[in-house]
Amino acid sequence: MVTKTPPMTVPVYSTEQGRLCPGCGQPVASCACKANLAVVQGDGIVRVGRATKGRKGSGVTVVTGLALNPEQLQALASRLKKQCGAGGGVKEGSIEIQGEHRDLLVTTLQQMGYTVKRAGG
């Protein structure tokens, strides 16, 4: 006879420390296992839009919905920035490219095999 042990539950929030990493149980800010850097899961569609909020009117092109880990996201951001000849970076799981480059990014990402939609106006 085989007995099953109940699954071990790991707390994900503490009133004293805030959010906890599900991998190691430490506060997210001092996580050693990096399990909290989860891959963003979406509907499989990459959206390319434009944003000016919080940038004093300067627009950036924002690429969201990429199901990549942080290292792959950084590498793709570097490639796209070189393609556009502009600066930018990775912020909160999305790629931001300075300036208006939606058309170029849509065609580039489609050539790379992604399903892409142009978001916003």
Short mmCIF file of N, CA and C in Angstrom, two decimals:
data_model
loop_
_atom_site.label_atom_id
_atom_site.label_comp_id
_atom_site.label_asym_id
_atom_site.label_seq_id
_atom_site.Cartn_x
_atom_site.Cartn_y
_atom_site.Cartn_z
N MET A 1 0.84 -1.17 0.00
CA MET A 1 0.00 0.00 0.00
C MET A 1 0.89 1.25 0.00
N VAL A 2 0.63 2.14 -0.93
CA VAL A 2 1.41 3.38 -1.05
C VAL A 2 0.58 4.53 -0.49
N THR A 3 1.19 5.28 0.39
CA THR A 3 0.49 6.43 0.95
C THR A 3 1.08 7.70 0.35
N LYS A 4 0.21 8.59 0.01
CA LYS A 4 0.65 9.87 -0.55
C LYS A 4 0.80 10.88 0.57
N THR A 5 1.85 11.65 0.48
CA THR A 5 2.01 12.74 1.44
C THR A 5 1.40 13.99 0.83
N PRO A 6 0.74 14.79 1.63
CA PRO A 6 0.15 16.00 1.07
C PRO A 6 1.24 16.94 0.57
N PRO A 7 0.95 17.72 -0.49
CA PRO A 7 1.96 18.64 -1.02
C PRO A 7 2.30 19.72 0.01
N MET A 8 3.57 20.06 0.05
CA MET A 8 4.03 21.07 0.98
C MET A 8 3.63 22.45 0.46
N THR A 9 3.03 23.26 1.29
CA THR A 9 2.65 24.59 0.87
C THR A 9 3.70 25.58 1.32
N VAL A 10 3.98 26.52 0.44
CA VAL A 10 4.97 27.55 0.71
C VAL A 10 4.25 28.88 0.80
N PRO A 11 4.46 29.64 1.86
CA PRO A 11 3.79 30.94 1.95
C PRO A 11 4.34 31.90 0.90
N VAL A 12 3.46 32.73 0.35
CA VAL A 12 3.88 33.70 -0.65
C VAL A 12 3.72 35.14 -0.17
N TYR A 13 3.23 35.30 1.07
CA TYR A 13 3.09 36.64 1.62
C TYR A 13 3.21 36.57 3.14
N SER A 14 3.87 37.56 3.69
CA SER A 14 4.01 37.67 5.13
C SER A 14 3.69 39.10 5.52
N THR A 15 2.93 39.28 6.59
CA THR A 15 2.60 40.64 7.01
C THR A 15 3.84 41.39 7.49
N GLU A 16 4.84 40.67 7.93
CA GLU A 16 6.06 41.31 8.40
C GLU A 16 7.02 41.65 7.27
N GLN A 17 7.09 40.79 6.24
CA GLN A 17 8.09 40.95 5.20
C GLN A 17 7.51 41.29 3.83
N GLY A 18 6.21 41.19 3.63
CA GLY A 18 5.61 41.47 2.33
C GLY A 18 5.62 40.22 1.46
N ARG A 19 5.78 40.41 0.13
CA ARG A 19 5.76 39.29 -0.81
C ARG A 19 6.97 38.40 -0.59
N LEU A 20 6.74 37.08 -0.67
CA LEU A 20 7.79 36.09 -0.50
C LEU A 20 7.97 35.31 -1.79
N CYS A 21 9.19 34.91 -2.07
CA CYS A 21 9.50 34.10 -3.25
C CYS A 21 8.92 32.70 -3.05
N PRO A 22 8.18 32.16 -4.03
CA PRO A 22 7.64 30.81 -3.88
C PRO A 22 8.72 29.73 -3.94
N GLY A 23 9.88 30.06 -4.48
CA GLY A 23 10.95 29.08 -4.59
C GLY A 23 11.73 28.87 -3.31
N CYS A 24 12.14 29.98 -2.68
CA CYS A 24 13.00 29.85 -1.49
C CYS A 24 12.34 30.35 -0.21
N GLY A 25 11.21 31.04 -0.29
CA GLY A 25 10.52 31.52 0.89
C GLY A 25 11.09 32.80 1.48
N GLN A 26 12.08 33.38 0.85
CA GLN A 26 12.69 34.63 1.30
C GLN A 26 11.90 35.81 0.74
N PRO A 27 12.05 37.02 1.32
CA PRO A 27 11.42 38.20 0.72
C PRO A 27 11.90 38.39 -0.72
N VAL A 28 11.01 38.84 -1.59
CA VAL A 28 11.33 38.97 -3.01
C VAL A 28 12.56 39.84 -3.23
N ALA A 29 12.74 40.89 -2.44
CA ALA A 29 13.88 41.78 -2.62
C ALA A 29 15.20 41.08 -2.34
N SER A 30 15.21 40.09 -1.47
CA SER A 30 16.45 39.40 -1.14
C SER A 30 16.44 37.94 -1.59
N CYS A 31 15.70 37.62 -2.63
CA CYS A 31 15.57 36.26 -3.14
C CYS A 31 16.90 35.80 -3.74
N ALA A 32 17.31 34.61 -3.39
CA ALA A 32 18.56 34.07 -3.90
C ALA A 32 18.34 33.12 -5.08
N CYS A 33 17.16 32.54 -5.19
CA CYS A 33 16.94 31.52 -6.22
C CYS A 33 16.44 32.09 -7.53
N LYS A 34 16.00 33.31 -7.55
CA LYS A 34 15.50 33.99 -8.75
C LYS A 34 14.30 33.29 -9.37
N ALA A 35 13.54 32.53 -8.57
CA ALA A 35 12.33 31.88 -9.07
C ALA A 35 11.23 32.91 -9.30
N ASN A 36 11.37 34.09 -8.68
CA ASN A 36 10.34 35.11 -8.86
C ASN A 36 10.47 35.82 -10.20
N LEU A 37 11.50 35.52 -10.98
CA LEU A 37 11.63 36.09 -12.31
C LEU A 37 10.93 35.18 -13.31
N ALA A 38 9.64 35.05 -13.14
CA ALA A 38 8.86 34.13 -13.96
C ALA A 38 8.71 34.68 -15.37
N VAL A 39 8.60 33.78 -16.31
CA VAL A 39 8.38 34.15 -17.69
C VAL A 39 6.95 34.65 -17.84
N VAL A 40 6.80 35.76 -18.53
CA VAL A 40 5.48 36.34 -18.74
C VAL A 40 4.71 35.45 -19.70
N GLN A 41 3.54 34.99 -19.27
CA GLN A 41 2.70 34.16 -20.12
C GLN A 41 1.54 35.01 -20.61
N GLY A 42 1.21 34.89 -21.86
CA GLY A 42 0.12 35.66 -22.41
C GLY A 42 -0.68 34.81 -23.38
N ASP A 43 -1.28 35.47 -24.34
CA ASP A 43 -2.10 34.77 -25.31
C ASP A 43 -1.30 34.40 -26.56
N GLY A 44 0.01 34.60 -26.55
CA GLY A 44 0.85 34.24 -27.68
C GLY A 44 0.97 35.31 -28.73
N ILE A 45 0.40 36.48 -28.48
CA ILE A 45 0.45 37.58 -29.44
C ILE A 45 1.33 38.68 -28.87
N VAL A 46 2.31 39.08 -29.66
CA VAL A 46 3.19 40.18 -29.27
C VAL A 46 2.52 41.48 -29.71
N ARG A 47 2.41 42.43 -28.80
CA ARG A 47 1.77 43.70 -29.12
C ARG A 47 2.80 44.82 -29.14
N VAL A 48 2.75 45.62 -30.20
CA VAL A 48 3.67 46.74 -30.36
C VAL A 48 2.85 48.02 -30.31
N GLY A 49 3.09 48.84 -29.30
CA GLY A 49 2.32 50.06 -29.12
C GLY A 49 3.23 51.25 -28.86
N ARG A 50 2.60 52.38 -28.58
CA ARG A 50 3.32 53.60 -28.31
C ARG A 50 2.83 54.16 -26.98
N ALA A 51 3.76 54.70 -26.19
CA ALA A 51 3.40 55.26 -24.89
C ALA A 51 4.15 56.56 -24.67
N THR A 52 3.44 57.52 -24.03
CA THR A 52 4.08 58.78 -23.67
C THR A 52 3.88 59.10 -22.20
N LYS A 53 3.07 58.31 -21.52
CA LYS A 53 2.73 58.59 -20.13
C LYS A 53 3.97 58.54 -19.24
N GLY A 54 4.17 59.58 -18.46
CA GLY A 54 5.29 59.64 -17.52
C GLY A 54 6.61 59.95 -18.17
N ARG A 55 6.60 60.40 -19.42
CA ARG A 55 7.84 60.68 -20.13
C ARG A 55 7.92 62.11 -20.64
N LYS A 56 7.13 62.98 -20.06
CA LYS A 56 7.10 64.40 -20.42
C LYS A 56 6.87 64.62 -21.91
N GLY A 57 5.98 63.80 -22.50
CA GLY A 57 5.62 63.97 -23.90
C GLY A 57 6.47 63.21 -24.88
N SER A 58 7.62 62.72 -24.47
CA SER A 58 8.48 61.94 -25.36
C SER A 58 7.89 60.55 -25.53
N GLY A 59 7.75 60.12 -26.76
CA GLY A 59 7.14 58.82 -27.02
C GLY A 59 8.15 57.70 -27.10
N VAL A 60 7.73 56.53 -26.67
CA VAL A 60 8.53 55.32 -26.83
C VAL A 60 7.64 54.25 -27.44
N THR A 61 8.26 53.34 -28.16
CA THR A 61 7.56 52.19 -28.69
C THR A 61 7.72 51.06 -27.70
N VAL A 62 6.60 50.45 -27.31
CA VAL A 62 6.59 49.42 -26.27
C VAL A 62 6.20 48.08 -26.89
N VAL A 63 7.03 47.06 -26.66
CA VAL A 63 6.77 45.71 -27.15
C VAL A 63 6.43 44.85 -25.93
N THR A 64 5.20 44.30 -25.89
CA THR A 64 4.76 43.49 -24.75
C THR A 64 4.28 42.13 -25.25
N GLY A 65 4.15 41.20 -24.31
CA GLY A 65 3.61 39.88 -24.62
C GLY A 65 4.64 38.87 -25.07
N LEU A 66 5.92 39.16 -24.88
CA LEU A 66 6.96 38.21 -25.25
C LEU A 66 7.16 37.21 -24.12
N ALA A 67 7.02 35.93 -24.41
CA ALA A 67 7.19 34.89 -23.40
C ALA A 67 8.64 34.45 -23.38
N LEU A 68 9.51 35.32 -22.84
CA LEU A 68 10.95 35.06 -22.78
C LEU A 68 11.44 35.26 -21.36
N ASN A 69 12.53 34.58 -21.02
CA ASN A 69 13.13 34.83 -19.72
C ASN A 69 13.91 36.14 -19.78
N PRO A 70 14.32 36.70 -18.65
CA PRO A 70 14.96 38.03 -18.65
C PRO A 70 16.20 38.14 -19.52
N GLU A 71 17.02 37.09 -19.59
CA GLU A 71 18.23 37.15 -20.42
C GLU A 71 17.87 37.21 -21.91
N GLN A 72 16.90 36.38 -22.32
CA GLN A 72 16.47 36.38 -23.71
C GLN A 72 15.80 37.70 -24.07
N LEU A 73 15.04 38.26 -23.13
CA LEU A 73 14.37 39.53 -23.36
C LEU A 73 15.40 40.64 -23.56
N GLN A 74 16.46 40.63 -22.76
CA GLN A 74 17.52 41.63 -22.88
C GLN A 74 18.24 41.50 -24.22
N ALA A 75 18.50 40.26 -24.66
CA ALA A 75 19.16 40.03 -25.95
C ALA A 75 18.29 40.51 -27.11
N LEU A 76 16.99 40.23 -27.04
CA LEU A 76 16.08 40.67 -28.09
C LEU A 76 15.98 42.19 -28.11
N ALA A 77 15.95 42.81 -26.92
CA ALA A 77 15.89 44.27 -26.84
C ALA A 77 17.12 44.88 -27.50
N SER A 78 18.28 44.32 -27.25
CA SER A 78 19.51 44.81 -27.85
C SER A 78 19.45 44.71 -29.37
N ARG A 79 18.95 43.60 -29.87
CA ARG A 79 18.83 43.41 -31.32
C ARG A 79 17.86 44.40 -31.94
N LEU A 80 16.72 44.62 -31.28
CA LEU A 80 15.72 45.55 -31.81
C LEU A 80 16.21 46.99 -31.76
N LYS A 81 16.94 47.36 -30.70
CA LYS A 81 17.49 48.71 -30.60
C LYS A 81 18.48 48.98 -31.72
N LYS A 82 19.31 47.98 -32.04
CA LYS A 82 20.27 48.14 -33.14
C LYS A 82 19.53 48.26 -34.47
N GLN A 83 18.47 47.48 -34.63
CA GLN A 83 17.67 47.52 -35.86
C GLN A 83 17.07 48.91 -36.07
N CYS A 84 16.62 49.53 -34.97
CA CYS A 84 15.97 50.84 -35.05
C CYS A 84 16.98 51.98 -34.99
N GLY A 85 18.17 51.72 -34.51
CA GLY A 85 19.15 52.78 -34.34
C GLY A 85 18.75 53.74 -33.23
N ALA A 86 18.21 53.18 -32.16
CA ALA A 86 17.71 54.02 -31.07
C ALA A 86 18.06 53.38 -29.73
N GLY A 87 17.88 54.15 -28.67
CA GLY A 87 18.11 53.65 -27.32
C GLY A 87 16.86 53.01 -26.77
N GLY A 88 16.94 52.55 -25.57
CA GLY A 88 15.80 51.93 -24.92
C GLY A 88 16.26 50.94 -23.89
N GLY A 89 15.35 50.06 -23.48
CA GLY A 89 15.70 49.07 -22.48
C GLY A 89 14.54 48.16 -22.17
N VAL A 90 14.75 47.29 -21.18
CA VAL A 90 13.73 46.36 -20.72
C VAL A 90 13.19 46.88 -19.40
N LYS A 91 11.88 46.99 -19.30
CA LYS A 91 11.25 47.48 -18.08
C LYS A 91 9.99 46.68 -17.82
N GLU A 92 9.94 46.03 -16.64
CA GLU A 92 8.76 45.28 -16.20
C GLU A 92 8.27 44.26 -17.22
N GLY A 93 9.18 43.52 -17.83
CA GLY A 93 8.81 42.46 -18.76
C GLY A 93 8.44 42.93 -20.15
N SER A 94 8.65 44.21 -20.46
CA SER A 94 8.38 44.71 -21.80
C SER A 94 9.62 45.44 -22.31
N ILE A 95 9.71 45.55 -23.63
CA ILE A 95 10.83 46.25 -24.25
C ILE A 95 10.37 47.63 -24.65
N GLU A 96 11.14 48.65 -24.29
CA GLU A 96 10.85 50.03 -24.66
C GLU A 96 11.96 50.53 -25.57
N ILE A 97 11.57 51.03 -26.75
CA ILE A 97 12.51 51.60 -27.71
C ILE A 97 12.17 53.08 -27.86
N GLN A 98 13.14 53.95 -27.73
CA GLN A 98 12.89 55.38 -27.81
C GLN A 98 12.49 55.78 -29.23
N GLY A 99 11.41 56.54 -29.33
CA GLY A 99 10.95 57.03 -30.62
C GLY A 99 9.81 56.20 -31.19
N GLU A 100 9.39 56.58 -32.40
CA GLU A 100 8.27 55.94 -33.09
C GLU A 100 8.83 54.92 -34.09
N HIS A 101 8.78 53.65 -33.73
CA HIS A 101 9.33 52.59 -34.59
C HIS A 101 8.37 51.43 -34.72
N ARG A 102 7.06 51.66 -34.59
CA ARG A 102 6.11 50.56 -34.59
C ARG A 102 6.13 49.76 -35.89
N ASP A 103 6.12 50.45 -37.03
CA ASP A 103 6.07 49.74 -38.31
C ASP A 103 7.29 48.85 -38.51
N LEU A 104 8.46 49.38 -38.21
CA LEU A 104 9.70 48.62 -38.37
C LEU A 104 9.74 47.42 -37.42
N LEU A 105 9.30 47.62 -36.18
CA LEU A 105 9.32 46.53 -35.21
C LEU A 105 8.31 45.45 -35.55
N VAL A 106 7.15 45.83 -36.06
CA VAL A 106 6.14 44.84 -36.44
C VAL A 106 6.70 43.93 -37.54
N THR A 107 7.29 44.51 -38.57
CA THR A 107 7.83 43.69 -39.66
C THR A 107 9.02 42.86 -39.20
N THR A 108 9.88 43.43 -38.35
CA THR A 108 11.04 42.68 -37.85
C THR A 108 10.60 41.49 -37.01
N LEU A 109 9.66 41.70 -36.10
CA LEU A 109 9.19 40.61 -35.24
C LEU A 109 8.44 39.54 -36.03
N GLN A 110 7.71 39.94 -37.07
CA GLN A 110 7.03 38.96 -37.91
C GLN A 110 8.04 38.11 -38.66
N GLN A 111 9.12 38.72 -39.12
CA GLN A 111 10.17 37.96 -39.80
C GLN A 111 10.86 37.00 -38.86
N MET A 112 10.86 37.31 -37.57
CA MET A 112 11.47 36.43 -36.57
C MET A 112 10.53 35.30 -36.17
N GLY A 113 9.28 35.31 -36.66
CA GLY A 113 8.34 34.23 -36.42
C GLY A 113 7.30 34.49 -35.35
N TYR A 114 7.23 35.70 -34.82
CA TYR A 114 6.23 36.02 -33.81
C TYR A 114 4.92 36.42 -34.47
N THR A 115 3.81 36.18 -33.76
CA THR A 115 2.51 36.69 -34.16
C THR A 115 2.40 38.08 -33.55
N VAL A 116 2.29 39.10 -34.39
CA VAL A 116 2.40 40.48 -33.92
C VAL A 116 1.14 41.27 -34.26
N LYS A 117 0.71 42.10 -33.32
CA LYS A 117 -0.38 43.04 -33.55
C LYS A 117 0.11 44.44 -33.21
N ARG A 118 -0.32 45.39 -33.97
CA ARG A 118 -0.03 46.79 -33.69
C ARG A 118 -1.10 47.28 -32.72
N ALA A 119 -0.69 47.69 -31.55
CA ALA A 119 -1.63 48.10 -30.49
C ALA A 119 -1.73 49.62 -30.45
N GLY A 120 -2.89 50.10 -30.12
CA GLY A 120 -3.09 51.54 -30.01
C GLY A 120 -3.32 52.20 -31.34
N GLY A 121 -3.38 53.53 -31.33
CA GLY A 121 -3.69 54.31 -32.53
C GLY A 121 -2.70 54.31 -33.53
#
